[in-house]
Amino acid sequence: MKNYDLNKIRNIVFCGSSGSGKTSLAEHMLYNMKAITRVGKIEEGNTVMDHDQDEIEKTMSIALGTAFFDYKSHRINIIDTPGYPDFYGEVLGAVTAAETAFVVASATASVFDVGLELAFEAIENSNASTAVIINRMDNEQADFTKIIELIQENTDYTLAPVQIPIGKESALSGVVDLVKNKAYIDGQAVDIPAEVADFAEEARMKLMEAVAEADDDLLEKYFEEGELTDAEIMTGLKKGITKGAVIPVFATSAGKNIGVNELTQAIVDYLPSPADKKEITLVKDNEEKVITASADDDLVAYIFKSFADPNIGDVAYVRVLSGTIKSGMDVFIPEKDTKDKIGGIYLLFGKNRKDASELRAGEIGGLVKLKYGRGLNTLTKPGNEFKFPTPEIPAPIFWQSIKASNQSDEDKIGSALNRLLDEDPTISADFNGETHEQVISCAGEQQVNLLVKRLKSRYKVGADLKNPRIPYKETIVGNADVSYKHKKQSGGRGQYGEVYFRIKALPRGEAFKFINSIVGGTIPSKFIPAIEKGVKETMEKGIIAGYNVVDISVDVYFGSYHDVDSSEMAFKIASSQALQKGFAEAKPILLEPIHEVQIIIPNEYMGDVMGDVSTRRGKINGMEQVGKKQILTAMLPLAELHEYFPALKSLTQGRGRFNQKFSHYEKVPNDIAQKVIDEYKSSDE
């Protein structure tokens, strides 16, 4: 296996809208560089990157794929990511592994969709440089300039074309490299055709300005002389891209294989290598430590993706940041405070693997059968507790309860779920003790449906989904003074216990207070714990609708007992019945969880979204303009959030997003509360 110096490696990731041609672009790059012998097609299910059976069936990427090729003594690693928003977790992991992230946009796009927006956000929160590819330039209504304007209107980025198309739609014939000031048609460098000469000259001047503004020395020369040399543009461009001051734009048609080779050359010429971004920041609690990437230093590697392969076990997609990984090494995982051991090491090429003896700083590969290491984990030398920063995982916006279709699979579904959840950090499963449901929290319906499909195909476990129960709570707004005597005589020893309760409402959030005011021994002290236990058990089961009772105080102040017939069980029953009786008299109500929601939308949809929030019993707290977006802050009941994701997509043509977090509990409106109570009563009959 050949070793590559850091400056001879390029790690790139393709992200952006679904359908923009990311996978096809990667396929043609691999074919042109003779890494594959034929060009696969997505619709035929034979591309390198989309090799999973689910991807083949859906004819779309749903997981990241990796491949590599050699070009002019350089190793270029490509990561291809899904564009569908449900699988955003794949993008978050991928951008941590690359020096440059390409946002791939279709030249025919009419709106700045959520796929583009999420791609830019993922890159912005990473250390990767940003570049843009405008693909599908051969399609009808392709418009290079319009897409640049669309991106600039919806982001804070100023784009600088580095390569521009020659012609468009069916007349697309090649590209112009503005740095080299040459046209490339059919792979040959030629003079710039007259029909694009003016456009090329204007674009080259803008590129020159962007490069100059990113470097003080070049800016001074540009002001003095009015231009820069080709060498200065190239050097300044690479520096500007590396530090994020220049966002280069390239033009391609993967379908016609136009501009693809020129893009490959540009990756080598203009984009940063791991040596250009060799300073890596690690964190531990509130501390930071900066290390310098080198194959000879201590190991720091990052798992940016896990995949549970039923045949060979868990596969960890890893980027080595510093040091060298070798088989048999002991490593430490700071996130889990545990050790692990390196097993098999591979270079990953789609679904295929090639044995590797080691992985050095700057390289990407696969590790098989790590015992503990999973996605978003750091691998370091034992004793080092500093870790690579984890990307911020967006809050879930879609929930479903899940259970095994067959009772015989109840024991299997938990372990199978855990293995699948390791593959995607944006999906989680938690048992809700209040509703007694296993709840999947995730980014969308496609994501959870895929999870269920893989449970069946990989682990032979059928699962059913439904909307989760809302974890309502029961409480009171009044007070009650009640008594209950439990007396039973049926031959032999009887049962006897009598309690008097003062039941009062507590302020919201104070849960429960039990007060023992018994004096004079009207109830022996040995029965007081049983009384409290009877109250707590009844509160846990619920009284009017089967939900936990909260924010009440119960004061037992009087009672009676029998020397022979009284028992702990008798007083538990008496206390339970007394609580139920008093609860009914103390004006019971239902409480529902309220979530604070941030809704991110383009300005033009604000009115429709505000109106919809109001119909969902939401309370709007404020609006804020952030960049090109409006952020609407509101309080919404969780019951309304369960159906909000598809509604927001419909209202905003897919461009609206939201995040949420639990805020507090509030009283449920009487009409809705009565429906919940009636449903409980009918199910209990």
XYZ file of C-alpha atoms in Angstrom:
685
model
C 0.000 0.000 0.000
C 1.429 3.358 -1.040
C 1.883 6.038 1.599
C 0.889 9.582 0.698
C 2.293 12.755 2.196
C -0.284 15.026 3.754
C 0.042 17.557 0.932
C -0.699 14.851 -1.644
C -4.111 13.966 -0.176
C -7.440 15.614 -0.923
C -10.529 14.683 1.091
C -13.754 16.032 -0.397
C -17.425 15.552 0.373
C -20.367 16.083 -1.976
C -23.511 17.405 -0.299
C -26.551 19.391 -1.377
C -30.000 18.839 -2.796
C -31.402 15.434 -3.625
C -31.356 15.001 -7.397
C -28.525 17.466 -8.038
C -26.314 14.705 -9.431
C -23.803 14.156 -6.629
C -23.625 10.390 -7.071
C -23.389 10.629 -10.872
C -20.621 13.203 -10.562
C -18.625 10.907 -8.283
C -19.245 7.998 -10.667
C -17.801 9.888 -13.643
C -14.782 11.061 -11.667
C -14.023 7.450 -10.740
C -14.516 6.300 -14.320
C -12.366 9.040 -15.846
C -9.538 8.171 -13.466
C -9.909 4.454 -14.337
C -10.897 3.511 -10.799
C -13.898 1.727 -12.382
C -14.297 0.239 -15.858
C -17.850 1.362 -16.613
C -20.147 4.182 -15.554
C -22.958 2.958 -13.334
C -26.405 4.532 -13.379
C -28.577 5.303 -10.379
C -31.723 4.025 -12.095
C -29.951 0.732 -12.816
C -28.736 0.377 -9.219
C -25.101 -0.194 -10.139
C -23.251 2.939 -8.990
C -20.306 2.694 -6.619
C -21.739 5.004 -3.984
C -25.406 3.890 -3.908
C -24.792 0.214 -3.248
C -27.195 -0.472 -0.376
C -30.269 -2.475 -1.399
C -32.557 0.217 0.003
C -30.790 2.864 -2.098
C -31.114 0.713 -5.197
C -34.849 0.249 -4.607
C -35.462 3.952 -3.950
C -32.996 5.170 -6.651
C -31.650 7.749 -4.212
C -28.827 8.067 -1.701
C -29.839 7.383 1.874
C -26.395 6.820 3.398
C -22.965 8.247 2.746
C -20.624 6.321 0.481
C -16.860 6.549 0.092
C -14.433 5.820 -2.727
C -10.992 6.952 -3.835
C -8.736 7.295 -6.861
C -5.209 8.371 -7.689
C -4.501 11.336 -9.908
C -1.069 12.764 -10.712
C 0.535 11.232 -7.596
C -2.354 12.470 -5.411
C -4.863 10.359 -3.480
C -8.366 11.820 -3.712
C -10.973 10.489 -1.287
C -14.622 11.206 -2.129
C -17.535 11.052 0.299
C -20.969 11.169 -1.322
C -23.886 12.094 0.954
C -27.705 11.974 0.671
C -29.577 15.152 -0.170
C -32.892 14.179 1.411
C -33.338 16.079 4.721
C -34.291 12.968 6.718
C -30.733 11.704 6.307
C -28.983 14.912 7.352
C -26.995 12.976 9.958
C -24.922 11.486 7.136
C -23.902 15.000 6.039
C -22.997 16.045 9.584
C -20.633 13.117 9.921
C -19.129 13.463 6.457
C -18.100 17.131 6.674
C -15.969 16.342 9.729
C -13.868 13.985 7.604
C -13.075 16.347 4.713
C -10.981 19.452 4.128
C -13.409 20.657 1.453
C -17.166 20.241 1.218
C -18.737 20.762 -2.209
C -22.322 21.948 -2.224
C -23.709 20.469 -5.442
C -26.628 22.423 -6.915
C -28.693 21.625 -9.980
C -28.383 24.251 -12.725
C -32.159 24.026 -13.185
C -33.098 24.713 -9.545
C -35.883 27.270 -9.147
C -35.814 27.548 -5.343
C -33.210 27.415 -2.617
C -34.467 24.184 -1.117
C -33.879 22.647 2.290
C -31.198 20.276 0.946
C -29.040 23.228 -0.075
C -29.733 25.055 3.144
C -28.820 22.104 5.357
C -25.623 21.512 3.383
C -24.435 25.073 3.902
C -25.326 24.898 7.597
C -23.440 21.641 8.117
C -20.320 23.087 6.479
C -20.573 26.367 8.350
C -20.459 24.495 11.671
C -17.436 22.424 10.625
C -13.805 23.083 9.807
C -14.259 22.221 6.133
C -13.762 24.784 3.391
C -16.780 25.475 1.182
C -16.988 25.114 -2.596
C -19.937 25.017 -4.992
C -20.547 22.867 -8.066
C -23.360 23.833 -10.409
C -24.133 20.521 -12.090
C -26.561 19.432 -14.816
C -25.539 22.338 -17.038
C -26.728 20.299 -20.046
C -30.346 20.169 -18.810
C -33.128 22.324 -20.196
C -33.438 25.705 -18.473
C -29.958 25.392 -16.964
C -28.747 28.794 -15.800
C -25.311 29.136 -14.197
C -25.661 32.782 -13.198
C -29.177 32.357 -11.792
C -28.046 29.601 -9.420
C -25.178 31.745 -8.140
C -27.644 34.572 -7.488
C -30.083 32.144 -5.821
C -27.411 30.959 -3.393
C -26.184 34.479 -2.653
C -29.738 35.703 -2.032
C -30.338 32.972 0.533
C -26.964 32.818 2.300
C -24.339 35.234 3.533
C -21.802 33.865 1.033
C -20.294 35.721 -1.898
C -19.387 33.204 -4.592
C -16.423 33.434 -6.935
C -16.638 31.369 -10.153
C -13.370 29.590 -10.921
C -14.707 27.635 -13.880
C -17.630 28.760 -16.040
C -19.618 26.830 -18.664
C -19.245 27.250 -22.395
C -22.835 27.212 -23.604
C -25.705 25.574 -21.768
C -28.438 23.001 -22.224
C -27.849 20.982 -25.414
C -25.228 23.530 -26.548
C -22.960 22.908 -23.543
C -19.509 22.092 -24.943
C -16.913 22.689 -22.214
C -15.694 24.972 -19.427
C -13.353 27.908 -18.998
C -10.775 27.846 -16.197
C -10.557 31.495 -15.157
C -7.299 31.075 -13.266
C -5.463 29.600 -16.242
C -7.527 31.730 -18.626
C -8.053 28.735 -20.901
C -11.060 26.901 -22.309
C -11.340 23.119 -22.133
C -13.384 21.402 -24.838
C -13.268 17.626 -25.313
C -10.412 17.517 -22.831
C -8.235 19.872 -24.854
C -6.997 23.292 -23.747
C -7.990 25.881 -26.349
C -8.461 29.618 -26.586
C -11.605 30.966 -24.966
C -14.429 30.999 -27.567
C -15.690 34.416 -28.595
C -19.245 33.748 -27.380
C -18.079 33.533 -23.732
C -15.063 35.871 -23.898
C -16.828 38.852 -22.309
C -18.408 36.722 -19.593
C -15.039 35.064 -18.895
C -13.235 38.417 -18.674
C -15.798 39.837 -16.290
C -15.798 36.674 -14.141
C -11.985 36.606 -14.060
C -11.895 40.186 -12.739
C -14.374 39.265 -9.997
C -12.278 36.240 -9.097
C -9.165 38.410 -8.989
C -10.910 40.833 -6.631
C -12.093 38.025 -4.359
C -8.583 36.553 -4.187
C -7.027 39.946 -3.497
C -9.484 40.717 -0.711
C -8.513 37.469 1.018
C -4.809 38.424 1.253
C -3.422 41.801 2.399
C -0.270 41.616 0.258
C -2.208 40.690 -2.869
C -4.768 43.396 -2.142
C -2.027 46.018 -1.974
C -0.565 44.873 -5.290
C -4.008 44.725 -6.886
C -4.691 48.319 -5.869
C -1.318 49.435 -7.238
C -1.279 47.510 -10.531
C -4.914 46.641 -11.163
C -4.274 42.943 -11.768
C -2.566 39.806 -10.494
C -0.503 37.197 -12.315
C -1.880 33.688 -12.947
C 0.538 32.330 -10.328
C -0.588 34.909 -7.766
C -4.247 34.136 -8.458
C -3.597 30.414 -8.024
C -1.637 30.836 -4.785
C -4.054 33.393 -3.391
C -7.059 31.313 -4.408
C -5.819 28.278 -2.518
C -5.110 30.361 0.581
C -8.515 32.022 0.358
C -10.361 28.702 -0.041
C -8.387 27.157 2.822
C -9.348 29.856 5.308
C -12.909 30.180 3.983
C -12.494 33.671 2.557
C -13.182 32.552 -1.036
C -16.088 30.295 -2.048
C -15.159 28.909 -5.492
C -17.787 27.831 -8.029
C -17.372 25.162 -10.706
C -19.595 24.143 -13.631
C -20.171 20.537 -14.680
C -22.440 18.143 -16.466
C -22.056 14.677 -15.019
C -24.512 13.380 -17.634
C -22.325 14.495 -20.540
C -19.058 14.161 -18.614
C -18.263 17.818 -19.271
C -16.151 19.741 -16.758
C -15.544 16.629 -14.652
C -11.850 16.243 -15.495
C -11.334 19.970 -15.106
C -12.970 19.760 -11.672
C -10.596 16.940 -10.735
C -7.609 19.040 -11.788
C -8.970 21.984 -9.792
C -9.254 19.791 -6.692
C -5.512 19.166 -6.908
C -4.583 22.719 -7.914
C -6.784 24.875 -5.700
C -8.258 22.932 -2.796
C -6.616 22.419 0.605
C -4.842 19.252 1.657
C -4.629 17.952 5.232
C -1.235 19.720 5.379
C -2.979 23.036 4.676
C -5.366 22.411 7.573
C -2.936 20.675 9.861
C -3.968 22.404 13.094
C -6.689 20.360 14.789
C -8.555 21.482 17.904
C -9.451 18.859 20.496
C -11.626 19.404 23.558
C -12.026 18.037 27.087
C -14.762 19.575 29.207
C -14.003 23.315 28.914
C -10.383 22.838 27.844
C -9.020 23.003 24.304
C -5.818 21.602 22.874
C -4.464 22.216 19.381
C -2.435 19.443 17.766
C -0.598 19.391 14.457
C -1.421 16.622 11.998
C 1.488 14.276 11.373
C 1.733 10.571 10.712
C 4.543 10.396 13.279
C 2.633 11.950 16.191
C 0.212 10.380 18.651
C -2.936 8.886 17.198
C -6.110 10.942 16.933
C -8.791 9.531 14.614
C -12.482 10.210 14.248
C -15.274 7.781 13.381
C -17.627 9.755 11.158
C -19.980 6.887 10.348
C -20.904 3.441 11.656
C -22.585 0.709 9.707
C -23.914 -2.534 11.161
C -23.214 -5.158 8.509
C -25.040 -8.419 9.376
C -22.364 -10.438 7.588
C -19.061 -8.994 8.840
C -20.099 -6.985 11.906
C -19.806 -3.285 12.626
C -17.842 -1.169 10.155
C -16.437 2.166 11.348
C -15.691 4.791 8.703
C -12.701 6.608 10.121
C -10.670 9.709 9.294
C -7.171 9.725 10.755
C -6.397 13.238 11.958
C -2.938 12.535 13.325
C -0.700 9.551 13.920
C -1.118 6.104 12.368
C -3.644 3.322 12.961
C -2.285 -0.210 12.862
C -3.982 -3.534 13.392
C -3.763 -4.786 16.970
C -3.317 -1.306 18.458
C -4.937 -0.498 21.773
C -6.928 2.728 21.566
C -8.955 4.857 23.953
C -12.436 6.299 23.299
C -12.832 9.499 25.382
C -16.571 9.780 24.716
C -17.131 6.405 26.368
C -14.173 6.394 28.757
C -13.206 2.932 27.574
C -10.477 1.121 25.701
C -10.817 -0.727 22.412
C -8.585 -2.681 20.073
C -8.052 -2.172 16.339
C -8.927 -5.228 14.261
C -9.121 -5.335 10.477
C -8.196 -2.199 8.501
C -9.565 -1.504 5.029
C -9.780 1.053 2.291
C -13.462 1.434 1.441
C -14.627 1.648 -2.174
C -18.402 1.628 -2.157
C -19.450 -1.802 -0.925
C -16.002 -3.249 -1.597
C -13.066 -3.336 0.783
C -9.348 -3.528 0.171
C -7.027 -4.744 2.939
C -4.734 -2.078 4.345
C -1.792 -2.531 6.675
C -2.312 0.880 8.261
C -4.042 4.240 7.946
C -1.918 7.355 8.282
C -2.724 10.977 9.111
C -4.969 12.508 6.451
C -6.322 9.182 5.229
C -9.841 7.738 5.272
C -10.633 4.061 5.692
C -12.664 1.444 7.505
C -12.216 -0.468 10.760
C -14.055 -3.727 11.280
C -15.300 -5.223 14.527
C -14.442 -2.491 16.974
C -16.084 -3.542 20.213
C -17.088 -0.094 21.463
C -16.192 2.525 18.857
C -19.191 3.927 16.986
C -20.149 6.966 14.942
C -18.955 10.354 16.274
C -16.396 8.692 18.571
C -12.715 9.641 18.832
C -9.907 7.094 18.835
C -6.755 8.182 20.671
C -3.804 6.667 22.458
C -4.657 5.270 25.915
C -4.547 7.985 28.555
C -5.524 10.869 26.267
C -8.940 12.213 27.274
C -9.104 14.977 24.657
C -11.587 14.297 21.865
C -12.551 15.655 18.477
C -15.547 18.017 18.797
C -18.867 16.354 17.993
C -21.153 18.175 15.537
C -24.315 19.578 17.056
C -27.177 17.153 16.451
C -30.440 18.889 15.517
C -33.438 18.345 17.786
C -35.892 15.697 16.536
C -38.975 16.851 14.646
C -40.797 13.545 14.124
C -41.837 10.916 16.650
C -43.292 7.423 16.452
C -43.828 4.753 19.063
C -42.475 1.369 18.034
C -43.097 -2.150 19.228
C -42.498 -5.628 17.915
C -45.268 -6.957 15.677
C -44.986 -10.342 17.340
C -44.751 -10.716 21.085
C -42.049 -13.346 20.565
C -39.769 -10.612 19.153
C -40.037 -8.299 22.178
C -36.668 -9.443 23.504
C -34.949 -9.109 20.114
C -36.165 -5.689 19.053
C -34.130 -3.789 21.649
C -30.712 -5.079 20.619
C -31.565 -4.818 16.915
C -32.698 -1.218 17.366
C -29.501 -0.297 19.197
C -27.349 -1.591 16.350
C -29.292 0.392 13.773
C -29.299 3.551 15.897
C -25.500 3.484 15.946
C -25.603 4.244 12.221
C -27.370 7.602 12.472
C -26.814 10.138 15.279
C -30.013 12.033 14.427
C -32.298 9.166 15.457
C -32.807 7.850 18.983
C -35.087 5.534 20.916
C -36.195 6.085 24.502
C -38.639 4.300 26.737
C -41.257 6.694 28.090
C -42.050 5.441 31.561
C -45.188 7.559 31.753
C -46.836 6.211 28.605
C -45.015 2.847 28.669
C -43.936 3.190 25.047
C -40.657 2.941 23.171
C -40.514 6.222 21.236
C -38.392 6.853 18.159
C -37.284 10.500 17.816
C -35.893 11.426 14.432
C -35.683 13.815 11.475
C -38.576 12.544 9.377
C -40.955 9.843 8.212
C -38.606 8.390 5.575
C -35.964 7.879 8.230
C -38.148 5.932 10.644
C -39.745 3.873 7.855
C -36.277 2.851 6.700
C -35.442 1.841 10.267
C -38.461 -0.480 10.381
C -37.582 -1.921 6.980
C -34.027 -2.695 8.108
C -35.238 -4.269 11.335
C -37.092 -6.757 9.140
C -34.500 -7.283 6.414
C -31.397 -7.455 8.602
C -32.650 -8.853 11.888
C -35.949 -10.552 10.961
C -37.873 -8.443 13.484
C -41.216 -7.006 12.420
C -42.218 -3.711 14.023
C -45.344 -1.530 14.148
C -45.385 2.258 14.304
C -48.002 4.681 15.569
C -48.197 8.206 16.931
C -46.950 8.206 20.538
C -49.321 8.842 23.383
C -49.004 12.333 24.783
C -47.589 12.192 28.339
C -50.370 14.198 29.915
C -50.376 14.687 33.667
C -53.288 14.908 36.083
C -53.607 17.480 38.846
C -56.180 19.563 40.735
C -56.961 23.250 41.046
C -59.113 22.997 44.207
C -58.977 21.374 47.626
C -60.879 18.536 49.287
C -61.376 17.094 52.757
C -62.411 13.438 52.568
C -62.414 10.205 54.478
C -62.668 6.575 53.487
C -63.161 3.476 55.580
C -62.093 0.123 54.170
C -63.905 -2.624 56.032
C -64.320 -6.188 54.900
C -65.620 -9.189 56.813
C -65.867 -12.498 54.964
C -65.047 -15.108 57.517
C -61.721 -15.454 59.275
C -59.568 -12.369 59.706
C -61.134 -9.189 58.296
C -59.697 -6.002 56.805
C -60.022 -2.603 58.400
C -58.485 0.811 57.838
C -59.886 4.335 57.897
C -58.147 7.549 56.789
C -59.035 11.229 56.685
C -57.228 13.312 54.038
C -56.861 17.010 53.349
C -55.946 17.206 49.657
C -54.607 20.488 48.243
C -53.172 21.759 44.996
C -49.465 22.632 44.956
C -47.723 25.191 42.718
C -46.742 23.839 39.318
C -43.581 21.759 39.434
C -43.638 20.848 43.137
C -44.693 17.251 42.367
C -45.971 15.748 45.641
C -45.962 16.372 49.357
C -47.122 13.838 51.944
C -47.903 15.178 55.419
C -48.401 13.056 58.498
C -50.541 15.027 60.970
C -51.736 12.054 63.029
C -51.770 12.712 66.765
C -52.955 10.617 69.662
C -52.358 7.320 67.886
C -55.615 7.294 65.922
C -53.557 5.448 63.288
C -50.501 3.574 64.550
C -47.222 4.891 63.069
C -46.424 1.490 61.589
C -49.279 1.974 59.058
C -48.240 5.473 57.881
C -45.732 4.174 55.252
C -48.471 1.947 53.798
C -50.800 4.951 53.551
C -48.154 6.975 51.722
C -47.411 4.018 49.442
C -51.093 3.625 48.579
C -51.270 7.298 47.637
C -48.120 7.165 45.471
C -49.169 4.010 43.642
C -52.540 5.552 42.825
C -50.844 8.752 41.616
C -48.596 6.741 39.299
C -51.550 4.881 37.764
C -53.629 8.031 37.323
C -57.191 8.672 38.361
C -59.241 10.369 35.641
C -57.308 9.432 32.466
C -54.534 7.003 33.378
C -51.709 9.578 33.622
C -49.395 10.466 36.502
C -50.854 12.732 39.151
C -48.620 15.701 40.063
C -48.519 18.866 42.142
C -50.719 17.833 45.062
C -50.283 17.521 48.810
C -51.992 14.841 50.874
C -52.274 15.417 54.607
C -53.452 12.435 56.638
C -54.775 13.947 59.858
C -57.178 11.396 61.357
C -58.340 7.824 61.068
C -59.144 4.637 62.943
C -57.874 1.088 63.145
C -58.780 -2.343 64.509
C -56.439 -4.261 66.776
C -56.927 -7.511 64.847
C -58.230 -6.647 61.353
C -56.029 -3.660 60.463
C -53.074 -4.322 58.149
C -50.770 -2.484 55.765
C -52.857 -3.713 52.825
C -56.075 -2.441 54.380
C -54.613 1.044 54.860
C -53.147 1.031 51.315
C -56.609 0.316 49.920
C -58.229 2.938 52.163
C -55.694 5.602 51.161
C -56.102 4.810 47.461
C -59.872 5.086 47.634
C -59.688 8.277 49.708
C -57.360 9.898 47.182
C -59.601 8.970 44.260
C -62.631 10.332 46.095
C -60.912 13.577 47.077
C -59.330 14.044 43.663
C -62.758 14.019 42.028
C -63.965 16.702 44.464
C -60.900 18.953 44.066
C -61.569 20.080 40.471
C -59.260 17.760 38.529
C -57.633 18.930 35.285
C -55.241 17.547 32.696
C -51.854 19.115 31.965
C -50.055 18.777 28.621
C -46.397 19.251 27.652
C -45.656 22.535 25.899
C -42.559 22.833 23.724
C -40.632 25.921 22.752
C -40.347 25.858 18.969
C -38.079 27.793 16.637
C -39.466 27.783 13.107
C -36.960 28.797 10.409
C -38.624 29.978 7.219
C -38.082 32.263 4.221
C -39.735 35.660 4.646
C -42.441 35.032 2.076
C -44.032 32.229 4.128
C -44.271 34.127 7.424
C -48.000 34.947 7.227
C -49.090 31.414 6.375
C -46.925 29.870 9.082
C -48.105 32.301 11.764
C -51.708 31.544 10.884
C -51.077 27.820 11.053
C -49.373 28.113 14.449
C -52.457 29.870 15.805
C -54.762 27.096 14.583
C -52.581 24.616 16.468
C -53.148 26.348 19.801
C -49.719 27.912 19.546
C -48.599 31.169 21.154
C -46.175 33.277 19.150
C -43.444 34.801 21.314
C -41.427 36.699 18.751
C -39.792 36.988 15.347
C -36.184 37.597 14.412
C -34.428 38.124 11.094
C -31.259 36.006 10.970
C -29.367 36.225 7.719
C -31.825 35.562 4.921
C -34.340 33.794 7.149
C -37.031 34.603 9.649
C -36.991 32.716 12.938
C -40.411 32.519 14.534
C -40.398 31.553 18.221
C -43.572 29.999 19.565
C -44.974 27.732 22.244
C -46.803 24.693 20.871
C -48.431 21.726 22.595
C -46.611 18.470 21.943
C -49.903 17.011 20.730
C -49.769 19.456 17.811
C -46.065 18.923 17.096
C -46.544 15.256 16.211
C -48.233 16.263 12.970
C -46.397 19.537 12.388
C -43.459 18.390 10.261
C -45.438 17.420 7.112
C -47.689 20.462 7.498
C -44.753 22.882 7.623
C -43.194 21.248 4.569
C -46.432 21.703 2.682
C -46.808 25.352 3.714
C -43.251 26.290 2.709
C -42.586 24.088 -0.337
C -40.198 22.045 1.771
C -38.088 25.016 2.836
C -39.386 25.446 6.370
C -37.689 23.748 9.311
C -38.087 23.789 13.041
C -36.359 22.705 16.189
C -37.939 22.241 19.566
C -37.333 21.537 23.211
C -39.593 20.851 26.166
C -40.601 23.979 28.076
C -43.335 23.320 30.650
C -46.779 21.875 31.331
C -50.043 23.790 30.883
C -53.728 23.064 31.431
C -55.411 21.230 28.565
C -58.504 23.032 27.197
C -61.665 21.516 28.626
C -63.044 20.134 25.348
C -59.782 18.365 24.496
C -59.355 17.118 28.062
C -62.834 15.615 28.011
C -62.014 13.681 24.822
C -58.879 12.252 26.453
C -60.815 11.291 29.571
C -63.627 9.708 27.550
C -61.149 7.672 25.494
C -59.569 6.383 28.690
C -62.906 5.413 30.165
C -64.019 3.616 27.015
C -60.741 1.674 26.799
C -61.073 0.691 30.453
C -64.576 -0.716 30.072
